[in-house]
mmCIF file of C-alpha atoms in Angstrom:
data_model
loop_
_atom_site.group_PDB
_atom_site.id
_atom_site.type_symbol
_atom_site.label_atom_id
_atom_site.label_comp_id
_atom_site.label_asym_id
_atom_site.label_seq_id
_atom_site.Cartn_x
_atom_site.Cartn_y
_atom_site.Cartn_z
ATOM 1 C CA UNK Z 1 11.446 2.752 13.450
ATOM 2 C CA UNK Z 2 7.735 2.889 12.651
ATOM 3 C CA UNK Z 3 5.855 -0.351 13.291
ATOM 4 C CA UNK Z 4 2.336 -1.584 12.554
ATOM 5 C CA UNK Z 5 0.836 -4.784 13.952
ATOM 6 C CA UNK Z 6 -2.535 -6.070 12.818
ATOM 7 C CA UNK Z 7 -4.713 -8.657 14.502
ATOM 8 C CA UNK Z 8 -6.136 -11.122 13.987
ATOM 9 C CA UNK Z 9 -4.206 -12.440 10.976
ATOM 10 C CA UNK Z 10 -7.376 -14.093 9.690
ATOM 11 C CA UNK Z 11 -11.035 -13.780 10.628
ATOM 12 C CA UNK Z 12 -13.989 -15.845 9.522
ATOM 13 C CA UNK Z 13 -17.476 -14.367 10.095
ATOM 14 C CA UNK Z 14 -20.987 -15.397 9.292
ATOM 15 C CA UNK Z 15 -22.999 -12.934 7.243
ATOM 16 C CA UNK Z 16 -24.446 -10.336 9.628
ATOM 17 C CA UNK Z 17 -21.955 -11.130 12.427
ATOM 18 C CA UNK Z 18 -20.317 -7.816 13.391
ATOM 19 C CA UNK Z 19 -16.676 -7.666 14.491
ATOM 20 C CA UNK Z 20 -13.586 -5.449 14.727
ATOM 21 C CA UNK Z 21 -10.091 -5.563 13.280
ATOM 22 C CA UNK Z 22 -7.220 -4.117 15.268
ATOM 23 C CA UNK Z 23 -4.194 -2.087 14.161
ATOM 24 C CA UNK Z 24 -1.573 -1.218 16.785
ATOM 25 C CA UNK Z 25 1.150 1.222 15.834
ATOM 26 C CA UNK Z 26 4.277 2.964 17.018
ATOM 27 C CA UNK Z 27 5.458 5.996 15.097
ATOM 28 C CA UNK Z 28 7.714 8.925 15.883
ATOM 29 C CA UNK Z 29 4.994 11.441 15.043
ATOM 30 C CA UNK Z 30 1.762 10.452 13.350
ATOM 31 C CA UNK Z 31 0.710 12.373 10.289
ATOM 32 C CA UNK Z 32 -2.034 9.914 9.343
ATOM 33 C CA UNK Z 33 -3.292 6.364 9.690
ATOM 34 C CA UNK Z 34 -4.686 4.740 6.564
ATOM 35 C CA UNK Z 35 -6.978 1.767 5.980
ATOM 36 C CA UNK Z 36 -6.985 -0.082 2.672
ATOM 37 C CA UNK Z 37 -8.883 -3.037 1.287
ATOM 38 C CA UNK Z 38 -7.057 -5.491 -0.991
ATOM 39 C CA UNK Z 39 -8.740 -8.152 -3.110
ATOM 40 C CA UNK Z 40 -6.697 -11.095 -4.440
ATOM 41 C CA UNK Z 41 -4.548 -10.117 -7.419
ATOM 42 C CA UNK Z 42 -5.352 -6.413 -7.103
ATOM 43 C CA UNK Z 43 -3.740 -3.326 -5.646
ATOM 44 C CA UNK Z 44 -4.837 -1.870 -2.300
ATOM 45 C CA UNK Z 45 -8.017 0.220 -2.463
ATOM 46 C CA UNK Z 46 -8.105 3.327 -0.263
ATOM 47 C CA UNK Z 47 -10.801 3.341 2.437
ATOM 48 C CA UNK Z 48 -10.050 5.916 5.162
ATOM 49 C CA UNK Z 49 -7.509 8.346 6.559
ATOM 50 C CA UNK Z 50 -7.531 9.236 10.276
ATOM 51 C CA UNK Z 51 -5.381 12.095 11.507
ATOM 52 C CA UNK Z 52 -5.941 12.509 15.245
ATOM 53 C CA UNK Z 53 -7.000 10.502 18.283
ATOM 54 C CA UNK Z 54 -10.761 10.428 18.703
ATOM 55 C CA UNK Z 55 -11.442 10.770 15.000
ATOM 56 C CA UNK Z 56 -13.981 8.404 13.394
ATOM 57 C CA UNK Z 57 -14.936 7.827 9.765
ATOM 58 C CA UNK Z 58 -17.665 5.684 8.233
ATOM 59 C CA UNK Z 59 -18.334 4.182 4.848
ATOM 60 C CA UNK Z 60 -21.266 1.808 4.341
ATOM 61 C CA UNK Z 61 -20.761 -1.090 6.810
ATOM 62 C CA UNK Z 62 -17.274 0.066 7.850
ATOM 63 C CA UNK Z 63 -16.281 2.457 10.635
ATOM 64 C CA UNK Z 64 -12.696 3.339 11.488
ATOM 65 C CA UNK Z 65 -11.622 4.809 14.832
ATOM 66 C CA UNK Z 66 -8.274 6.051 16.150
ATOM 67 C CA UNK Z 67 -6.586 6.308 19.546
ATOM 68 C CA UNK Z 68 -2.999 7.301 20.342
ATOM 69 C CA UNK Z 69 -1.830 3.695 20.122
ATOM 70 C CA UNK Z 70 -4.257 1.832 17.875
ATOM 71 C CA UNK Z 71 -7.009 1.944 15.316
ATOM 72 C CA UNK Z 72 -10.047 -0.267 14.910
ATOM 73 C CA UNK Z 73 -11.978 -1.112 11.789
ATOM 74 C CA UNK Z 74 -15.494 -2.061 12.825
ATOM 75 C CA UNK Z 75 -17.545 -4.106 10.366
ATOM 76 C CA UNK Z 76 -21.288 -4.029 11.012
ATOM 77 C CA UNK Z 77 -23.498 -6.778 9.578
ATOM 78 C CA UNK Z 78 -20.895 -7.890 7.015
ATOM 79 C CA UNK Z 79 -21.781 -9.402 3.660
ATOM 80 C CA UNK Z 80 -19.791 -11.923 1.585
ATOM 81 C CA UNK Z 81 -18.627 -9.084 -0.683
ATOM 82 C CA UNK Z 82 -16.750 -7.605 2.300
ATOM 83 C CA UNK Z 83 -14.366 -10.573 2.122
ATOM 84 C CA UNK Z 84 -10.864 -9.214 1.447
ATOM 85 C CA UNK Z 85 -7.575 -8.437 3.168
ATOM 86 C CA UNK Z 86 -7.696 -5.215 5.150
ATOM 87 C CA UNK Z 87 -4.404 -3.345 5.455
ATOM 88 C CA UNK Z 88 -3.483 -0.660 7.961
ATOM 89 C CA UNK Z 89 -0.634 1.801 7.353
ATOM 90 C CA UNK Z 90 0.909 4.785 9.120
ATOM 91 C CA UNK Z 91 2.565 7.865 7.729
ATOM 92 C CA UNK Z 92 4.994 9.714 9.962
ATOM 93 C CA UNK Z 93 5.676 13.410 10.166
ATOM 94 C CA UNK Z 94 9.252 13.648 8.961
ATOM 95 C CA UNK Z 95 11.359 16.765 8.570
ATOM 96 C CA UNK Z 96 11.927 17.211 4.844
ATOM 97 C CA UNK Z 97 8.560 15.810 3.876
ATOM 98 C CA UNK Z 98 8.995 12.049 3.668
ATOM 99 C CA UNK Z 99 5.627 10.525 2.898
ATOM 100 C CA UNK Z 100 6.118 6.777 2.825
ATOM 101 C CA UNK Z 101 3.503 4.453 4.263
ATOM 102 C CA UNK Z 102 4.508 1.702 6.685
ATOM 103 C CA UNK Z 103 2.066 -1.193 6.401
ATOM 104 C CA UNK Z 104 1.018 -4.030 8.647
ATOM 105 C CA UNK Z 105 0.667 -7.552 7.289
ATOM 106 C CA UNK Z 106 -3.106 -7.294 7.064
ATOM 107 C CA UNK Z 107 -6.167 -9.130 8.321
ATOM 108 C CA UNK Z 108 -7.671 -11.626 5.899
ATOM 109 C CA UNK Z 109 -11.457 -11.468 6.330
ATOM 110 C CA UNK Z 110 -13.798 -14.163 5.052
ATOM 111 C CA UNK Z 111 -17.563 -13.616 5.348
ATOM 112 C CA UNK Z 112 -19.691 -16.694 4.787
ATOM 113 C CA UNK Z 113 -23.400 -17.085 4.043
ATOM 114 C CA UNK O 1 -11.625 9.046 -13.976
ATOM 115 C CA UNK O 2 -8.595 6.948 -14.813
ATOM 116 C CA UNK O 3 -6.706 5.445 -11.931
ATOM 117 C CA UNK O 4 -3.068 4.456 -11.643
ATOM 118 C CA UNK O 5 -2.038 2.061 -14.380
ATOM 119 C CA UNK O 6 0.938 -0.294 -14.449
ATOM 120 C CA UNK O 7 2.484 -2.297 -17.240
ATOM 121 C CA UNK O 8 3.096 -5.104 -17.736
ATOM 122 C CA UNK O 9 0.655 -6.852 -15.413
ATOM 123 C CA UNK O 10 2.914 -9.898 -15.342
ATOM 124 C CA UNK O 11 6.598 -10.295 -16.135
ATOM 125 C CA UNK O 12 8.579 -13.518 -16.130
ATOM 126 C CA UNK O 13 12.333 -13.191 -16.529
ATOM 127 C CA UNK O 14 15.420 -15.293 -16.082
ATOM 128 C CA UNK O 15 17.892 -14.735 -13.287
ATOM 129 C CA UNK O 16 20.476 -12.158 -14.296
ATOM 130 C CA UNK O 17 18.282 -10.330 -16.797
ATOM 131 C CA UNK O 18 17.291 -6.644 -16.755
ATOM 132 C CA UNK O 19 13.639 -5.570 -16.363
ATOM 133 C CA UNK O 20 11.689 -2.332 -16.534
ATOM 134 C CA UNK O 21 8.322 -1.784 -14.889
ATOM 135 C CA UNK O 22 6.162 1.196 -15.856
ATOM 136 C CA UNK O 23 3.737 3.302 -13.834
ATOM 137 C CA UNK O 24 1.232 5.902 -15.104
ATOM 138 C CA UNK O 25 -0.064 7.945 -12.150
ATOM 139 C CA UNK O 26 -3.398 9.685 -11.813
ATOM 140 C CA UNK O 27 -3.382 12.869 -13.899
ATOM 141 C CA UNK O 28 -2.351 15.883 -11.840
ATOM 142 C CA UNK O 29 -0.785 13.894 -9.012
ATOM 143 C CA UNK O 30 2.686 15.204 -8.291
ATOM 144 C CA UNK O 31 3.733 12.515 -5.816
ATOM 145 C CA UNK O 32 4.530 8.973 -6.949
ATOM 146 C CA UNK O 33 5.584 5.954 -4.897
ATOM 147 C CA UNK O 34 6.884 2.464 -5.566
ATOM 148 C CA UNK O 35 6.258 -0.401 -3.137
ATOM 149 C CA UNK O 36 7.009 -4.112 -3.226
ATOM 150 C CA UNK O 37 4.659 -6.760 -1.807
ATOM 151 C CA UNK O 38 5.600 -10.339 -1.094
ATOM 152 C CA UNK O 39 3.010 -13.054 -0.515
ATOM 153 C CA UNK O 40 1.243 -12.666 2.815
ATOM 154 C CA UNK O 41 2.956 -9.361 3.593
ATOM 155 C CA UNK O 42 1.973 -5.733 3.445
ATOM 156 C CA UNK O 43 3.485 -3.447 0.812
ATOM 157 C CA UNK O 44 7.045 -2.347 1.553
ATOM 158 C CA UNK O 45 8.212 1.134 0.552
ATOM 159 C CA UNK O 46 10.891 1.467 -2.116
ATOM 160 C CA UNK O 47 11.061 5.067 -3.405
ATOM 161 C CA UNK O 48 9.093 8.323 -3.462
ATOM 162 C CA UNK O 49 9.125 11.006 -6.161
ATOM 163 C CA UNK O 50 7.911 14.549 -5.757
ATOM 164 C CA UNK O 51 7.795 15.881 -9.293
ATOM 165 C CA UNK O 52 10.831 14.677 -11.220
ATOM 166 C CA UNK O 53 13.146 14.151 -8.273
ATOM 167 C CA UNK O 54 13.497 11.210 -5.932
ATOM 168 C CA UNK O 55 12.679 12.746 -2.548
ATOM 169 C CA UNK O 56 13.230 9.505 -0.614
ATOM 170 C CA UNK O 57 14.941 6.379 -1.984
ATOM 171 C CA UNK O 58 15.695 4.838 1.394
ATOM 172 C CA UNK O 59 13.668 1.702 0.644
ATOM 173 C CA UNK O 60 15.616 0.578 -2.413
ATOM 174 C CA UNK O 61 17.241 -2.695 -1.296
ATOM 175 C CA UNK O 62 20.525 -2.292 -3.213
ATOM 176 C CA UNK O 63 22.094 -0.601 -6.217
ATOM 177 C CA UNK O 64 20.509 -3.056 -8.656
ATOM 178 C CA UNK O 65 17.273 -1.111 -8.224
ATOM 179 C CA UNK O 66 16.800 2.292 -9.822
ATOM 180 C CA UNK O 67 13.782 4.428 -10.701
ATOM 181 C CA UNK O 68 13.226 7.503 -12.847
ATOM 182 C CA UNK O 69 10.451 9.989 -13.490
ATOM 183 C CA UNK O 70 11.973 12.302 -16.097
ATOM 184 C CA UNK O 71 8.938 14.473 -16.880
ATOM 185 C CA UNK O 72 7.175 14.334 -13.540
ATOM 186 C CA UNK O 73 4.479 11.948 -14.725
ATOM 187 C CA UNK O 74 5.260 8.390 -15.873
ATOM 188 C CA UNK O 75 7.822 6.494 -13.810
ATOM 189 C CA UNK O 76 9.933 3.455 -14.604
ATOM 190 C CA UNK O 77 11.390 1.082 -12.020
ATOM 191 C CA UNK O 78 14.505 -0.622 -13.345
ATOM 192 C CA UNK O 79 16.035 -3.788 -11.904
ATOM 193 C CA UNK O 80 19.431 -4.983 -13.089
ATOM 194 C CA UNK O 81 20.838 -8.511 -12.769
ATOM 195 C CA UNK O 82 17.576 -9.851 -11.362
ATOM 196 C CA UNK O 83 17.668 -12.451 -8.599
ATOM 197 C CA UNK O 84 15.022 -14.989 -7.559
ATOM 198 C CA UNK O 85 14.519 -13.010 -4.355
ATOM 199 C CA UNK O 86 13.280 -10.072 -6.446
ATOM 200 C CA UNK O 87 10.114 -12.032 -7.256
ATOM 201 C CA UNK O 88 7.166 -10.081 -5.841
ATOM 202 C CA UNK O 89 4.328 -7.777 -6.831
ATOM 203 C CA UNK O 90 5.579 -4.268 -7.519
ATOM 204 C CA UNK O 91 2.969 -1.644 -6.716
ATOM 205 C CA UNK O 92 2.873 1.986 -7.780
ATOM 206 C CA UNK O 93 0.833 4.649 -6.011
ATOM 207 C CA UNK O 94 0.219 8.334 -6.601
ATOM 208 C CA UNK O 95 -0.937 11.178 -4.407
ATOM 209 C CA UNK O 96 -2.023 14.759 -5.092
ATOM 210 C CA UNK O 97 1.066 16.052 -3.326
ATOM 211 C CA UNK O 98 2.105 17.867 -0.139
ATOM 212 C CA UNK O 99 -0.341 20.451 1.119
ATOM 213 C CA UNK O 100 -3.217 18.895 -0.815
ATOM 214 C CA UNK O 101 -3.779 15.331 0.377
ATOM 215 C CA UNK O 102 -1.632 12.525 1.715
ATOM 216 C CA UNK O 103 -3.871 9.724 0.503
ATOM 217 C CA UNK O 104 -2.098 7.327 -1.818
ATOM 218 C CA UNK O 105 -3.968 5.561 -4.627
ATOM 219 C CA UNK O 106 -2.532 2.290 -5.846
ATOM 220 C CA UNK O 107 -2.337 0.659 -9.237
ATOM 221 C CA UNK O 108 -3.023 -3.046 -9.853
ATOM 222 C CA UNK O 109 0.653 -3.974 -9.627
ATOM 223 C CA UNK O 110 3.146 -5.860 -11.771
ATOM 224 C CA UNK O 111 3.790 -9.446 -10.737
ATOM 225 C CA UNK O 112 7.483 -10.154 -11.337
ATOM 226 C CA UNK O 113 8.691 -13.742 -11.394
ATOM 227 C CA UNK O 114 12.407 -14.432 -11.670
ATOM 228 C CA UNK O 115 13.182 -18.022 -12.700
#
């Protein structure tokens, strides 16, 4: 069974204080690892897809990296508007084309002035 | 362009009643997914449609839950004899489809409360 574990559960940062969120996963065969941002009362917003170990992607203050066992979401010089829950999900390669995402429980990030 | 839309945004129903939740995917997306999210948890997969057919319904918790997508676009999630444990946010997502992109784009969700 595919599993995703995210840590920490909650993170409080001062504005400008860089940090990383962790996503550990086990999957039978990884098709892709996905990062989403979710604001309260809204649906998850797509950020990145990573397909193979060593891959990195960047968007503004966010950089996602992938190894064979985990992914990191690095936040450089965060701002209060980066406050949200960040969700990690995996999609397995399944014979017959199953495409479901298996999510972790998320990291709740709060960035303070 | 228009994203995934879901209606209603909120639904309050009494235990034992029947409810329907609607999802309008992004135009041109052939793949459609339903997930359920409880407070403090990540979304949990329910069912996946490729075109009009349910390609994977392994996440439906029991036979009270059913979903359709008759014309390959709009989908309806149907819940019979609702129970208090069905209370959650029901999320819909769409994707361009196999061979194009696996990224899933989510709607705002329908918050279902069963009293």
